[in-house]
Amino acid sequence: MEFHRFLFYASIILSISVYLFPIMANSMGINYGHIADNLPSPEDVVPIVKSIGATKVKLYDADPKVLKAFANTGVEFIVGLGNEYLDKMRDPAKAQAWVKQNVQSHLPATKITCIFVGNEVLTFNDTSLSNSLLPAMQSVHTALVNLGLDKQVTVTTAHSLSILETSYPPSSGAFREDLVDCLSETLSFHQKTGSPFLINAYPFFAYKGNPKQVQLDFVLFQPNQGVIDPATNLHYDNMLYAQIDAVYNALASLGYKKLPVHISETGWPSKGDEDEVGATPDNAKKYNGNLIKLMSKKTGTPMRPNSDLNIYVFALFNENMKPGPTSERNYGLFKPDGTPAYSLGISSTSNVAGSNTTTGGTNGKPLSPIPTPPSTPTSSSTGYLSISPATQGRYEFVGTVLLASLILTKMLLW
């Protein structure tokens, strides 16, 4: 891609961003992956991030070129420590060396506010990783304390929704029994250090796994009748909110009702293989466009209406070197040349599911209670497991997680 051509497109994006993204939420975050050989330089990415109104960026590493490019921009960063570093980070000396090199050296010019240690570790079925997670988090936090950075930089980890045993209805959300002990220790760490609980949520996988039974409008935030949680009488008209509230309930059941929940990944692919039903530009436009509208309203979920939605959209660019099905390379809001992968078409919030979330019915009509879910599905779905080293070559790969936990399809087999 020629540099001048890229600047041309970037200038167009900036000039029309006021019209394309007039109601962007100040809290909007974006995942910035690098698994491609044709992406623009970090310096050229800065105006693209600003064009969509994103004020937060999540990296899967601590790429110094990216962090330097965003210096003095005011954009907040979450930087990542890949799963392959967990064992090493158990050593406090090595953790402090990493923090000095990858975090302290960029402060205060680049606004690094959080380090996420490991990604979806507890559902990776690797005991060595799981056993290293909390010690690594503790070592990194101790390093921040020693360097006087713990008041401005928190430490957390990102989880898959598969850590839930049940999510149906949201009021019955509960963690897997085999993970409760490990999670309880991690949650105690979050509470003591003031760090958020990160969850990766993809309604797309629920639709992809069972398109005949999962209502498309419900997963795309399109107008629909919605459903009622019979235990709380709360009305849900989109799957993501139901998934988030299931996590809130699971946390509350362990005594962590006030712990903040951030959605560290969610998105929709604009292209997929023949068997990836729903992976189209139109559906991606609806999902991400409607999601951004909801974020701009600064309202929470039915269970937590006064809690801001802290959501990181996946992803900034299509990444041509990601393995797996075609969808994995087509989650980007932008193509590598800086042009939009599709128009988000944001103009108003009047026809977005979730924009007027209440208890009871819709348009004066009563809603049916959530029907009894079917038996445990035997299909599988693809979830992200990002392993991105900060100082060597970066890579992410897709891990397959079973839906035995009923997380992805049971939310709308209703």
mmCIF file of C-alpha atoms in Angstrom:
data_model
loop_
_atom_site.group_PDB
_atom_site.id
_atom_site.type_symbol
_atom_site.label_atom_id
_atom_site.label_comp_id
_atom_site.label_asym_id
_atom_site.label_seq_id
_atom_site.Cartn_x
_atom_site.Cartn_y
_atom_site.Cartn_z
ATOM 1 C CA MET A 1 0.000 0.000 0.000
ATOM 2 C CA GLU A 2 1.413 3.362 -0.985
ATOM 3 C CA PHE A 3 1.847 5.841 1.834
ATOM 4 C CA HIS A 4 0.126 8.701 -0.016
ATOM 5 C CA ARG A 5 -2.816 6.515 -0.865
ATOM 6 C CA PHE A 6 -3.191 5.612 2.784
ATOM 7 C CA LEU A 7 -3.056 9.262 3.848
ATOM 8 C CA PHE A 8 -5.710 10.041 1.265
ATOM 9 C CA TYR A 9 -8.062 7.454 2.687
ATOM 10 C CA ALA A 10 -7.251 8.464 6.256
ATOM 11 C CA SER A 11 -8.100 12.086 5.477
ATOM 12 C CA ILE A 12 -11.414 10.997 3.998
ATOM 13 C CA ILE A 13 -12.200 8.958 7.081
ATOM 14 C CA LEU A 14 -11.391 11.868 9.355
ATOM 15 C CA SER A 15 -13.446 14.313 7.313
ATOM 16 C CA ILE A 16 -16.575 12.148 7.307
ATOM 17 C CA SER A 17 -16.236 10.707 10.778
ATOM 18 C CA VAL A 18 -18.438 13.407 12.235
ATOM 19 C CA TYR A 19 -21.240 12.152 10.021
ATOM 20 C CA LEU A 20 -20.588 8.446 10.207
ATOM 21 C CA PHE A 21 -19.965 8.295 13.947
ATOM 22 C CA PRO A 22 -21.851 11.290 15.419
ATOM 23 C CA ILE A 23 -22.868 9.566 18.643
ATOM 24 C CA MET A 24 -19.791 7.558 19.533
ATOM 25 C CA ALA A 25 -19.465 6.776 23.199
ATOM 26 C CA ASN A 26 -16.552 8.318 25.034
ATOM 27 C CA SER A 27 -15.970 4.949 26.644
ATOM 28 C CA MET A 28 -15.712 3.016 23.381
ATOM 29 C CA GLY A 29 -12.748 0.659 23.214
ATOM 30 C CA ILE A 30 -11.240 -1.163 20.259
ATOM 31 C CA ASN A 31 -9.037 -4.268 20.020
ATOM 32 C CA TYR A 32 -5.945 -3.638 17.915
ATOM 33 C CA GLY A 33 -4.451 -6.907 16.689
ATOM 34 C CA HIS A 34 -1.402 -7.256 14.462
ATOM 35 C CA ILE A 35 -1.675 -10.716 12.926
ATOM 36 C CA ALA A 36 -1.216 -9.483 9.379
ATOM 37 C CA ASP A 37 1.539 -8.523 6.963
ATOM 38 C CA ASN A 38 -0.251 -5.600 5.317
ATOM 39 C CA LEU A 39 -1.325 -3.285 8.147
ATOM 40 C CA PRO A 40 -0.496 0.413 8.195
ATOM 41 C CA SER A 41 2.211 1.719 10.494
ATOM 42 C CA PRO A 42 1.184 2.544 14.074
ATOM 43 C CA GLU A 43 1.609 6.256 13.285
ATOM 44 C CA ASP A 44 -0.972 5.936 10.522
ATOM 45 C CA VAL A 45 -3.333 4.035 12.805
ATOM 46 C CA VAL A 46 -3.686 6.959 15.212
ATOM 47 C CA PRO A 47 -6.048 8.991 12.981
ATOM 48 C CA ILE A 48 -8.100 5.874 12.225
ATOM 49 C CA VAL A 49 -8.661 5.179 15.923
ATOM 50 C CA LYS A 50 -9.632 8.808 16.432
ATOM 51 C CA SER A 51 -11.960 8.750 13.426
ATOM 52 C CA ILE A 52 -14.255 6.230 15.127
ATOM 53 C CA GLY A 53 -14.242 8.088 18.407
ATOM 54 C CA ALA A 54 -12.459 5.317 20.309
ATOM 55 C CA THR A 55 -10.743 6.521 23.463
ATOM 56 C CA LYS A 56 -9.469 3.121 24.607
ATOM 57 C CA VAL A 57 -7.284 0.561 22.832
ATOM 58 C CA LYS A 58 -6.542 -2.996 23.875
ATOM 59 C CA LEU A 59 -3.361 -4.656 22.655
ATOM 60 C CA TYR A 60 -2.441 -8.318 22.900
ATOM 61 C CA ASP A 61 1.124 -7.358 23.700
ATOM 62 C CA ALA A 62 3.019 -4.199 24.632
ATOM 63 C CA ASP A 63 4.351 -3.295 21.193
ATOM 64 C CA PRO A 64 6.693 -0.330 21.771
ATOM 65 C CA LYS A 65 6.070 1.056 18.272
ATOM 66 C CA VAL A 66 2.332 1.282 18.942
ATOM 67 C CA LEU A 67 2.741 2.719 22.426
ATOM 68 C CA LYS A 68 5.172 5.367 21.165
ATOM 69 C CA ALA A 69 2.909 6.280 18.252
ATOM 70 C CA PHE A 70 0.015 6.963 20.629
ATOM 71 C CA ALA A 71 2.076 9.067 23.040
ATOM 72 C CA ASN A 72 0.372 12.331 24.042
ATOM 73 C CA THR A 73 -2.885 11.387 22.291
ATOM 74 C CA GLY A 74 -4.863 10.781 25.487
ATOM 75 C CA VAL A 75 -5.932 7.338 24.287
ATOM 76 C CA GLU A 76 -6.016 4.806 27.135
ATOM 77 C CA PHE A 77 -4.286 1.464 26.684
ATOM 78 C CA ILE A 78 -4.697 -2.025 28.025
ATOM 79 C CA VAL A 79 -1.524 -3.956 27.269
ATOM 80 C CA GLY A 80 -1.254 -7.735 27.286
ATOM 81 C CA LEU A 81 1.058 -10.368 28.671
ATOM 82 C CA GLY A 82 0.630 -13.537 26.622
ATOM 83 C CA ASN A 83 -0.100 -16.942 28.095
ATOM 84 C CA GLU A 84 3.395 -18.122 27.283
ATOM 85 C CA TYR A 85 4.763 -15.573 29.774
ATOM 86 C CA LEU A 86 2.748 -16.713 32.786
ATOM 87 C CA ASP A 87 5.307 -19.109 34.210
ATOM 88 C CA LYS A 88 8.092 -16.552 33.806
ATOM 89 C CA MET A 89 6.014 -13.814 35.446
ATOM 90 C CA ARG A 90 5.721 -15.845 38.632
ATOM 91 C CA ASP A 91 9.229 -14.600 39.351
ATOM 92 C CA PRO A 92 8.868 -11.110 40.915
ATOM 93 C CA ALA A 93 12.204 -9.974 39.491
ATOM 94 C CA LYS A 94 11.225 -10.928 35.943
ATOM 95 C CA ALA A 95 7.795 -9.358 36.377
ATOM 96 C CA GLN A 96 9.374 -6.095 37.517
ATOM 97 C CA ALA A 97 11.790 -6.120 34.600
ATOM 98 C CA TRP A 98 8.873 -6.597 32.195
ATOM 99 C CA VAL A 99 6.881 -3.766 33.756
ATOM 100 C CA LYS A 100 9.873 -1.429 33.628
ATOM 101 C CA GLN A 101 10.540 -2.145 29.962
ATOM 102 C CA ASN A 102 6.987 -2.379 28.645
ATOM 103 C CA VAL A 103 4.969 -0.062 30.867
ATOM 104 C CA GLN A 104 7.014 2.354 32.946
ATOM 105 C CA SER A 105 9.164 3.393 29.983
ATOM 106 C CA HIS A 106 6.068 4.668 28.136
ATOM 107 C CA LEU A 107 4.475 6.543 31.038
ATOM 108 C CA PRO A 108 3.183 9.183 31.347
ATOM 109 C CA ALA A 109 3.255 10.092 27.633
ATOM 110 C CA THR A 110 1.220 7.002 26.705
ATOM 111 C CA LYS A 111 -1.731 6.455 28.988
ATOM 112 C CA ILE A 112 -1.397 2.799 29.976
ATOM 113 C CA THR A 113 -4.114 2.064 32.526
ATOM 114 C CA CYS A 114 -4.248 -1.731 32.690
ATOM 115 C CA ILE A 115 -2.255 -4.908 32.091
ATOM 116 C CA PHE A 116 -4.154 -8.084 31.294
ATOM 117 C CA VAL A 117 -2.158 -11.168 32.209
ATOM 118 C CA GLY A 118 -3.162 -14.164 30.087
ATOM 119 C CA ASN A 119 -6.210 -14.627 27.892
ATOM 120 C CA GLU A 120 -8.961 -17.208 28.534
ATOM 121 C CA VAL A 121 -6.496 -19.210 30.616
ATOM 122 C CA LEU A 122 -9.037 -21.045 32.772
ATOM 123 C CA THR A 123 -10.815 -22.574 29.764
ATOM 124 C CA PHE A 124 -7.603 -23.619 28.039
ATOM 125 C CA ASN A 125 -7.542 -26.932 29.950
ATOM 126 C CA ASP A 126 -3.886 -26.495 30.817
ATOM 127 C CA THR A 127 -3.183 -26.982 34.519
ATOM 128 C CA SER A 128 0.250 -25.423 34.336
ATOM 129 C CA LEU A 129 -1.223 -22.240 32.859
ATOM 130 C CA SER A 130 -4.086 -22.132 35.346
ATOM 131 C CA ASN A 131 -1.741 -22.627 38.287
ATOM 132 C CA SER A 132 0.498 -19.826 37.066
ATOM 133 C CA LEU A 133 -2.243 -17.272 36.427
ATOM 134 C CA LEU A 134 -2.805 -15.767 39.871
ATOM 135 C CA PRO A 135 0.879 -15.852 40.923
ATOM 136 C CA ALA A 136 1.747 -14.036 37.684
ATOM 137 C CA MET A 137 -0.950 -11.422 38.284
ATOM 138 C CA GLN A 138 0.291 -10.928 41.833
ATOM 139 C CA SER A 139 3.899 -10.540 40.725
ATOM 140 C CA VAL A 140 2.979 -7.955 38.094
ATOM 141 C CA HIS A 141 0.896 -6.031 40.629
ATOM 142 C CA THR A 142 3.737 -6.149 43.155
ATOM 143 C CA ALA A 143 6.056 -4.760 40.486
ATOM 144 C CA LEU A 144 3.648 -1.873 39.930
ATOM 145 C CA VAL A 145 3.552 -1.216 43.679
ATOM 146 C CA ASN A 146 7.345 -1.241 43.895
ATOM 147 C CA LEU A 147 7.565 1.219 41.015
ATOM 148 C CA GLY A 148 4.826 3.459 42.404
ATOM 149 C CA LEU A 149 2.494 2.749 39.465
ATOM 150 C CA ASP A 150 -0.258 0.710 41.137
ATOM 151 C CA LYS A 151 -2.571 3.727 41.515
ATOM 152 C CA GLN A 152 -2.671 4.346 37.778
ATOM 153 C CA VAL A 153 -2.229 0.840 36.315
ATOM 154 C CA THR A 154 -4.360 -2.157 37.298
ATOM 155 C CA VAL A 155 -3.798 -5.870 36.665
ATOM 156 C CA THR A 156 -6.434 -8.287 35.407
ATOM 157 C CA THR A 157 -6.985 -11.230 33.031
ATOM 158 C CA ALA A 158 -9.540 -11.922 30.293
ATOM 159 C CA HIS A 159 -11.993 -14.827 30.459
ATOM 160 C CA SER A 160 -14.143 -16.704 27.979
ATOM 161 C CA LEU A 161 -17.878 -16.998 28.663
ATOM 162 C CA SER A 162 -17.198 -20.706 28.951
ATOM 163 C CA ILE A 163 -16.215 -20.133 32.569
ATOM 164 C CA LEU A 164 -19.966 -20.130 33.227
ATOM 165 C CA GLU A 165 -21.764 -23.345 34.098
ATOM 166 C CA THR A 166 -25.187 -21.813 33.474
ATOM 167 C CA SER A 167 -26.289 -18.574 31.870
ATOM 168 C CA TYR A 168 -29.965 -19.303 31.342
ATOM 169 C CA PRO A 169 -31.845 -17.309 32.421
ATOM 170 C CA PRO A 170 -29.433 -14.491 33.336
ATOM 171 C CA SER A 171 -30.598 -14.598 36.959
ATOM 172 C CA SER A 172 -29.256 -18.159 37.226
ATOM 173 C CA GLY A 173 -25.805 -17.332 35.883
ATOM 174 C CA ALA A 174 -23.179 -19.346 37.754
ATOM 175 C CA PHE A 175 -19.527 -20.253 37.325
ATOM 176 C CA ARG A 176 -18.384 -23.773 36.558
ATOM 177 C CA GLU A 177 -17.977 -25.782 39.735
ATOM 178 C CA ASP A 178 -14.498 -26.936 38.771
ATOM 179 C CA LEU A 179 -13.363 -23.309 38.405
ATOM 180 C CA VAL A 180 -14.959 -21.782 41.502
ATOM 181 C CA ASP A 181 -11.955 -22.211 43.797
ATOM 182 C CA CYS A 182 -9.520 -20.747 41.280
ATOM 183 C CA LEU A 183 -11.904 -17.950 40.350
ATOM 184 C CA SER A 184 -12.584 -17.070 43.972
ATOM 185 C CA GLU A 185 -8.901 -16.391 44.573
ATOM 186 C CA THR A 186 -8.694 -14.304 41.416
ATOM 187 C CA LEU A 187 -11.843 -12.368 42.334
ATOM 188 C CA SER A 188 -10.396 -11.612 45.747
ATOM 189 C CA PHE A 189 -7.353 -10.179 43.960
ATOM 190 C CA HIS A 190 -9.610 -7.976 41.810
ATOM 191 C CA GLN A 191 -11.450 -6.691 44.856
ATOM 192 C CA LYS A 192 -8.280 -5.902 46.783
ATOM 193 C CA THR A 193 -6.523 -4.165 43.896
ATOM 194 C CA GLY A 194 -9.557 -2.453 42.319
ATOM 195 C CA SER A 195 -9.154 -4.071 38.913
ATOM 196 C CA PRO A 196 -12.032 -4.992 36.566
ATOM 197 C CA PHE A 197 -13.277 -8.447 35.601
ATOM 198 C CA LEU A 198 -12.806 -8.964 31.843
ATOM 199 C CA ILE A 199 -15.020 -11.222 29.749
ATOM 200 C CA ASN A 200 -14.981 -12.024 26.016
ATOM 201 C CA ALA A 201 -18.532 -12.361 24.658
ATOM 202 C CA TYR A 202 -19.536 -13.292 21.101
ATOM 203 C CA PRO A 203 -23.257 -13.671 20.320
ATOM 204 C CA PHE A 204 -22.129 -14.491 16.765
ATOM 205 C CA PHE A 205 -21.036 -17.942 17.882
ATOM 206 C CA ALA A 206 -24.479 -18.677 19.282
ATOM 207 C CA TYR A 207 -26.103 -17.790 15.977
ATOM 208 C CA LYS A 208 -23.466 -19.597 13.937
ATOM 209 C CA GLY A 209 -23.945 -22.743 16.018
ATOM 210 C CA ASN A 210 -27.717 -22.867 15.671
ATOM 211 C CA PRO A 211 -29.121 -20.341 13.172
ATOM 212 C CA LYS A 212 -32.487 -22.079 12.939
ATOM 213 C CA GLN A 213 -33.265 -21.582 16.612
ATOM 214 C CA VAL A 214 -31.321 -18.425 17.500
ATOM 215 C CA GLN A 215 -33.232 -15.341 16.441
ATOM 216 C CA LEU A 216 -30.982 -13.105 14.348
ATOM 217 C CA ASP A 217 -32.632 -9.848 15.439
ATOM 218 C CA PHE A 218 -31.972 -10.745 19.076
ATOM 219 C CA VAL A 219 -28.221 -11.136 18.537
ATOM 220 C CA LEU A 220 -27.932 -8.069 16.259
ATOM 221 C CA PHE A 221 -29.676 -5.599 18.611
ATOM 222 C CA GLN A 222 -32.467 -5.247 16.070
ATOM 223 C CA PRO A 223 -36.063 -4.541 17.190
ATOM 224 C CA ASN A 224 -37.632 -7.736 18.532
ATOM 225 C CA GLN A 225 -40.133 -8.779 21.153
ATOM 226 C CA GLY A 226 -37.456 -9.949 23.514
ATOM 227 C CA VAL A 227 -37.853 -12.238 26.507
ATOM 228 C CA ILE A 228 -38.421 -11.952 30.228
ATOM 229 C CA ASP A 229 -36.323 -13.524 32.924
ATOM 230 C CA PRO A 230 -39.039 -15.194 35.043
ATOM 231 C CA ALA A 231 -37.077 -14.813 38.279
ATOM 232 C CA THR A 232 -36.500 -11.064 37.987
ATOM 233 C CA ASN A 233 -39.144 -9.953 35.464
ATOM 234 C CA LEU A 234 -36.373 -8.143 33.616
ATOM 235 C CA HIS A 235 -36.852 -7.711 29.885
ATOM 236 C CA TYR A 236 -34.010 -8.653 27.526
ATOM 237 C CA ASP A 237 -34.088 -7.744 23.851
ATOM 238 C CA ASN A 238 -30.498 -8.611 22.972
ATOM 239 C CA MET A 239 -28.216 -11.519 23.743
ATOM 240 C CA LEU A 240 -25.127 -9.561 24.788
ATOM 241 C CA TYR A 241 -26.939 -7.877 27.687
ATOM 242 C CA ALA A 242 -28.284 -11.237 28.801
ATOM 243 C CA GLN A 243 -24.769 -12.697 28.720
ATOM 244 C CA ILE A 244 -23.348 -9.784 30.702
ATOM 245 C CA ASP A 245 -26.056 -10.073 33.351
ATOM 246 C CA ALA A 246 -25.401 -13.803 33.662
ATOM 247 C CA VAL A 247 -21.809 -12.872 34.535
ATOM 248 C CA TYR A 248 -23.004 -10.262 37.039
ATOM 249 C CA ASN A 249 -25.185 -12.856 38.717
ATOM 250 C CA ALA A 250 -22.358 -15.398 38.827
ATOM 251 C CA LEU A 251 -20.132 -12.816 40.498
ATOM 252 C CA ALA A 252 -22.836 -11.874 42.980
ATOM 253 C CA SER A 253 -23.351 -15.523 43.905
ATOM 254 C CA LEU A 254 -19.722 -15.625 45.084
ATOM 255 C CA GLY A 255 -20.054 -12.367 47.010
ATOM 256 C CA TYR A 256 -18.643 -9.973 44.397
ATOM 257 C CA LYS A 257 -21.754 -8.016 43.465
ATOM 258 C CA LYS A 258 -19.923 -4.705 43.100
ATOM 259 C CA LEU A 259 -17.026 -5.934 40.978
ATOM 260 C CA PRO A 260 -16.935 -4.012 37.664
ATOM 261 C CA VAL A 261 -17.320 -6.085 34.505
ATOM 262 C CA HIS A 262 -15.737 -5.006 31.217
ATOM 263 C CA ILE A 263 -16.377 -6.689 27.874
ATOM 264 C CA SER A 264 -12.844 -7.119 26.577
ATOM 265 C CA GLU A 265 -13.895 -8.584 23.223
ATOM 266 C CA THR A 266 -17.082 -8.652 21.202
ATOM 267 C CA GLY A 267 -17.681 -8.291 17.488
ATOM 268 C CA TRP A 268 -19.115 -9.751 14.298
ATOM 269 C CA PRO A 269 -17.291 -10.909 11.144
ATOM 270 C CA SER A 270 -18.147 -9.436 7.759
ATOM 271 C CA LYS A 271 -17.146 -12.573 5.864
ATOM 272 C CA GLY A 272 -16.968 -16.287 6.573
ATOM 273 C CA ASP A 273 -16.886 -19.773 5.104
ATOM 274 C CA GLU A 274 -19.992 -21.429 3.669
ATOM 275 C CA ASP A 275 -20.837 -23.015 7.000
ATOM 276 C CA GLU A 276 -20.386 -19.750 8.924
ATOM 277 C CA VAL A 277 -23.958 -18.598 8.716
ATOM 278 C CA GLY A 278 -24.482 -14.926 9.405
ATOM 279 C CA ALA A 279 -20.950 -13.713 8.637
ATOM 280 C CA THR A 280 -21.922 -10.920 6.244
ATOM 281 C CA PRO A 281 -21.171 -7.187 5.912
ATOM 282 C CA ASP A 282 -24.801 -6.332 6.615
ATOM 283 C CA ASN A 283 -24.906 -8.312 9.853
ATOM 284 C CA ALA A 284 -21.538 -6.938 10.947
ATOM 285 C CA LYS A 285 -22.814 -3.437 10.248
ATOM 286 C CA LYS A 286 -25.922 -4.042 12.336
ATOM 287 C CA TYR A 287 -24.122 -5.677 15.245
ATOM 288 C CA ASN A 288 -21.288 -3.197 15.625
ATOM 289 C CA GLY A 289 -23.300 -0.148 14.600
ATOM 290 C CA ASN A 290 -26.133 -0.910 16.998
ATOM 291 C CA LEU A 291 -23.687 -1.802 19.752
ATOM 292 C CA ILE A 292 -21.956 1.556 19.398
ATOM 293 C CA LYS A 293 -25.308 3.314 19.561
ATOM 294 C CA LEU A 294 -26.084 1.557 22.815
ATOM 295 C CA MET A 295 -22.687 2.430 24.262
ATOM 296 C CA SER A 296 -23.301 6.086 23.436
ATOM 297 C CA LYS A 297 -26.392 6.092 25.646
ATOM 298 C CA LYS A 298 -24.230 5.404 28.696
ATOM 299 C CA THR A 299 -26.782 3.096 30.227
ATOM 300 C CA GLY A 300 -26.209 -0.348 31.634
ATOM 301 C CA THR A 301 -27.864 -3.735 31.357
ATOM 302 C CA PRO A 302 -31.281 -4.590 32.826
ATOM 303 C CA MET A 303 -29.628 -6.013 35.948
ATOM 304 C CA ARG A 304 -27.145 -3.116 36.264
ATOM 305 C CA PRO A 305 -28.880 -0.123 34.633
ATOM 306 C CA ASN A 306 -26.622 2.437 36.321
ATOM 307 C CA SER A 307 -23.330 0.764 35.408
ATOM 308 C CA ASP A 308 -21.537 2.076 32.331
ATOM 309 C CA LEU A 309 -20.833 -0.395 29.569
ATOM 310 C CA ASN A 310 -17.087 -0.691 29.120
ATOM 311 C CA ILE A 311 -16.826 -2.564 25.848
ATOM 312 C CA TYR A 312 -13.912 -3.220 23.505
ATOM 313 C CA VAL A 313 -15.049 -3.973 19.966
ATOM 314 C CA PHE A 314 -13.164 -6.688 18.115
ATOM 315 C CA ALA A 315 -11.427 -5.568 15.986
ATOM 316 C CA LEU A 316 -9.809 -2.547 14.380
ATOM 317 C CA PHE A 317 -8.489 -4.285 11.239
ATOM 318 C CA ASN A 318 -9.061 -7.416 9.215
ATOM 319 C CA GLU A 319 -5.985 -9.564 9.906
ATOM 320 C CA ASN A 320 -4.965 -11.656 6.930
ATOM 321 C CA MET A 321 -2.563 -14.001 8.753
ATOM 322 C CA LYS A 322 -4.883 -15.274 11.460
ATOM 323 C CA PRO A 323 -5.422 -19.037 11.253
ATOM 324 C CA GLY A 324 -8.770 -20.751 11.365
ATOM 325 C CA PRO A 325 -11.953 -20.185 9.374
ATOM 326 C CA THR A 326 -12.410 -17.202 7.072
ATOM 327 C CA SER A 327 -14.339 -15.268 9.717
ATOM 328 C CA GLU A 328 -11.216 -15.008 11.878
ATOM 329 C CA ARG A 329 -9.610 -12.766 9.264
ATOM 330 C CA ASN A 330 -12.658 -10.562 8.807
ATOM 331 C CA TYR A 331 -13.660 -9.048 12.151
ATOM 332 C CA GLY A 332 -12.163 -5.656 11.366
ATOM 333 C CA LEU A 333 -14.025 -2.383 11.139
ATOM 334 C CA PHE A 334 -11.346 -1.418 8.636
ATOM 335 C CA LYS A 335 -9.450 -2.971 5.778
ATOM 336 C CA PRO A 336 -5.639 -2.800 5.890
ATOM 337 C CA ASP A 337 -5.623 0.185 3.495
ATOM 338 C CA GLY A 338 -7.529 2.251 6.057
ATOM 339 C CA THR A 339 -10.910 2.185 4.328
ATOM 340 C CA PRO A 340 -13.997 0.958 6.216
ATOM 341 C CA ALA A 341 -14.791 -2.730 5.772
ATOM 342 C CA TYR A 342 -18.435 -1.621 5.716
ATOM 343 C CA SER A 343 -20.407 1.421 6.726
ATOM 344 C CA LEU A 344 -21.648 1.342 10.293
ATOM 345 C CA GLY A 345 -24.600 3.448 9.180
ATOM 346 C CA ILE A 346 -25.042 5.197 12.503
ATOM 347 C CA SER A 347 -27.724 7.859 12.351
ATOM 348 C CA SER A 348 -30.051 7.444 15.330
ATOM 349 C CA THR A 349 -30.864 5.224 18.294
ATOM 350 C CA SER A 350 -34.592 4.991 17.844
ATOM 351 C CA ASN A 351 -34.638 1.513 16.335
ATOM 352 C CA VAL A 352 -32.024 -0.244 18.409
ATOM 353 C CA ALA A 353 -32.883 -3.084 20.733
ATOM 354 C CA GLY A 354 -31.852 -2.206 24.248
ATOM 355 C CA SER A 355 -32.352 1.535 23.768
ATOM 356 C CA ASN A 356 -35.431 1.451 25.968
ATOM 357 C CA THR A 357 -34.832 -1.598 28.152
ATOM 358 C CA THR A 358 -37.469 -1.990 30.857
ATOM 359 C CA THR A 359 -39.282 -4.622 32.811
ATOM 360 C CA GLY A 360 -42.542 -5.956 31.429
ATOM 361 C CA GLY A 361 -43.789 -5.913 27.862
ATOM 362 C CA THR A 362 -43.134 -4.184 24.553
ATOM 363 C CA ASN A 363 -45.534 -1.569 23.168
ATOM 364 C CA GLY A 364 -48.018 -2.494 25.836
ATOM 365 C CA LYS A 365 -47.993 -6.165 24.878
ATOM 366 C CA PRO A 366 -46.999 -8.740 27.476
ATOM 367 C CA LEU A 367 -43.896 -10.791 26.784
ATOM 368 C CA SER A 368 -43.754 -14.516 27.169
ATOM 369 C CA PRO A 369 -41.524 -15.847 29.929
ATOM 370 C CA ILE A 370 -38.308 -17.580 28.911
ATOM 371 C CA PRO A 371 -39.202 -21.112 27.877
ATOM 372 C CA THR A 372 -37.449 -24.168 29.252
ATOM 373 C CA PRO A 373 -34.103 -24.628 27.484
ATOM 374 C CA PRO A 374 -33.408 -27.774 25.501
ATOM 375 C CA SER A 375 -30.857 -30.373 26.491
ATOM 376 C CA THR A 376 -27.164 -29.591 26.377
ATOM 377 C CA PRO A 377 -26.048 -29.026 22.781
ATOM 378 C CA THR A 378 -23.308 -31.188 21.400
ATOM 379 C CA SER A 379 -22.049 -28.670 18.878
ATOM 380 C CA SER A 380 -18.935 -26.619 19.395
ATOM 381 C CA SER A 381 -18.055 -23.010 18.861
ATOM 382 C CA THR A 382 -14.912 -21.078 18.295
ATOM 383 C CA GLY A 383 -13.623 -18.696 20.924
ATOM 384 C CA TYR A 384 -10.569 -16.508 21.003
ATOM 385 C CA LEU A 385 -7.400 -17.500 22.734
ATOM 386 C CA SER A 386 -4.874 -14.792 22.050
ATOM 387 C CA ILE A 387 -1.254 -15.484 22.870
ATOM 388 C CA SER A 388 0.816 -12.488 21.898
ATOM 389 C CA PRO A 389 4.365 -12.041 23.171
ATOM 390 C CA ALA A 390 5.388 -8.461 23.836
ATOM 391 C CA THR A 391 9.014 -8.587 22.791
ATOM 392 C CA GLN A 392 9.143 -11.263 20.104
ATOM 393 C CA GLY A 393 6.963 -12.214 17.144
ATOM 394 C CA ARG A 394 3.265 -11.711 17.773
ATOM 395 C CA TYR A 395 0.690 -14.346 17.071
ATOM 396 C CA GLU A 396 -2.828 -15.286 17.998
ATOM 397 C CA PHE A 397 -4.548 -18.566 17.450
ATOM 398 C CA VAL A 398 -8.082 -19.757 17.646
ATOM 399 C CA GLY A 399 -8.970 -22.307 20.265
ATOM 400 C CA THR A 400 -12.072 -24.447 20.118
ATOM 401 C CA VAL A 401 -14.230 -24.530 23.218
ATOM 402 C CA LEU A 402 -17.113 -26.913 23.784
ATOM 403 C CA LEU A 403 -20.565 -25.530 24.365
ATOM 404 C CA ALA A 404 -21.196 -28.044 27.135
ATOM 405 C CA SER A 405 -21.474 -25.095 29.480
ATOM 406 C CA LEU A 406 -24.533 -23.942 27.481
ATOM 407 C CA ILE A 407 -23.121 -20.458 27.297
ATOM 408 C CA LEU A 408 -23.332 -19.670 23.639
ATOM 409 C CA THR A 409 -26.435 -21.394 22.341
ATOM 410 C CA LYS A 410 -28.678 -21.617 25.373
ATOM 411 C CA MET A 411 -28.957 -17.855 25.602
ATOM 412 C CA LEU A 412 -31.445 -17.936 22.752
ATOM 413 C CA LEU A 413 -32.663 -21.479 22.312
ATOM 414 C CA TRP A 414 -35.802 -19.911 23.750
#
